[in-house]
Amino acid sequence: LAGLRTHKETAKERGISLEQIYS
């Protein structure tokens, strides 16, 4: 669970970064 949770948080951070780049 910890690994999946960390991966999910990382994916969320990457999503925010992508939004900033495309923004």
Short mmCIF file of N, CA and C in Angstrom, two decimals:
data_model
loop_
_atom_site.label_atom_id
_atom_site.label_comp_id
_atom_site.label_asym_id
_atom_site.label_seq_id
_atom_site.Cartn_x
_atom_site.Cartn_y
_atom_site.Cartn_z
N LEU A 1 0.84 -1.21 0.00
CA LEU A 1 0.00 0.00 0.00
C LEU A 1 0.87 1.25 0.00
N ALA A 2 1.92 1.24 0.81
CA ALA A 2 2.80 2.42 0.89
C ALA A 2 3.38 2.74 -0.48
N GLY A 3 3.81 1.69 -1.21
CA GLY A 3 4.40 1.91 -2.54
C GLY A 3 3.37 2.50 -3.48
N LEU A 4 2.17 1.95 -3.48
CA LEU A 4 1.13 2.45 -4.38
C LEU A 4 0.77 3.88 -4.02
N ARG A 5 0.71 4.15 -2.71
CA ARG A 5 0.36 5.50 -2.26
C ARG A 5 1.41 6.50 -2.72
N THR A 6 2.68 6.13 -2.58
CA THR A 6 3.77 7.01 -3.00
C THR A 6 3.69 7.23 -4.50
N HIS A 7 3.43 6.14 -5.24
CA HIS A 7 3.36 6.24 -6.70
C HIS A 7 2.21 7.17 -7.10
N LYS A 8 1.10 7.05 -6.40
CA LYS A 8 -0.06 7.88 -6.71
C LYS A 8 0.26 9.34 -6.46
N GLU A 9 0.93 9.62 -5.34
CA GLU A 9 1.30 11.01 -5.03
C GLU A 9 2.26 11.54 -6.08
N THR A 10 3.21 10.69 -6.51
CA THR A 10 4.18 11.11 -7.52
C THR A 10 3.45 11.44 -8.82
N ALA A 11 2.50 10.59 -9.19
CA ALA A 11 1.75 10.81 -10.42
C ALA A 11 0.99 12.13 -10.32
N LYS A 12 0.46 12.42 -9.14
CA LYS A 12 -0.28 13.67 -8.95
C LYS A 12 0.67 14.86 -9.12
N GLU A 13 1.88 14.75 -8.53
CA GLU A 13 2.85 15.84 -8.65
C GLU A 13 3.24 16.03 -10.11
N ARG A 14 3.43 14.92 -10.84
CA ARG A 14 3.80 15.02 -12.25
C ARG A 14 2.66 15.68 -13.03
N GLY A 15 1.43 15.37 -12.66
CA GLY A 15 0.27 15.95 -13.33
C GLY A 15 0.27 17.46 -13.13
N ILE A 16 0.57 17.91 -11.92
CA ILE A 16 0.62 19.35 -11.64
C ILE A 16 1.73 19.99 -12.46
N SER A 17 2.89 19.33 -12.52
CA SER A 17 4.02 19.88 -13.28
C SER A 17 3.63 20.01 -14.74
N LEU A 18 2.96 18.99 -15.28
CA LEU A 18 2.55 19.03 -16.68
C LEU A 18 1.58 20.18 -16.91
N GLU A 19 0.67 20.39 -15.97
CA GLU A 19 -0.28 21.49 -16.11
C GLU A 19 0.45 22.82 -16.15
N GLN A 20 1.48 22.97 -15.30
CA GLN A 20 2.24 24.23 -15.27
C GLN A 20 2.97 24.42 -16.59
N ILE A 21 3.53 23.33 -17.15
CA ILE A 21 4.27 23.44 -18.42
C ILE A 21 3.31 23.84 -19.54
N TYR A 22 2.16 23.16 -19.61
CA TYR A 22 1.21 23.47 -20.67
C TYR A 22 0.48 24.78 -20.41
N SER A 23 0.54 25.24 -19.17
CA SER A 23 -0.15 26.47 -18.82
C SER A 23 0.59 27.70 -19.27
#
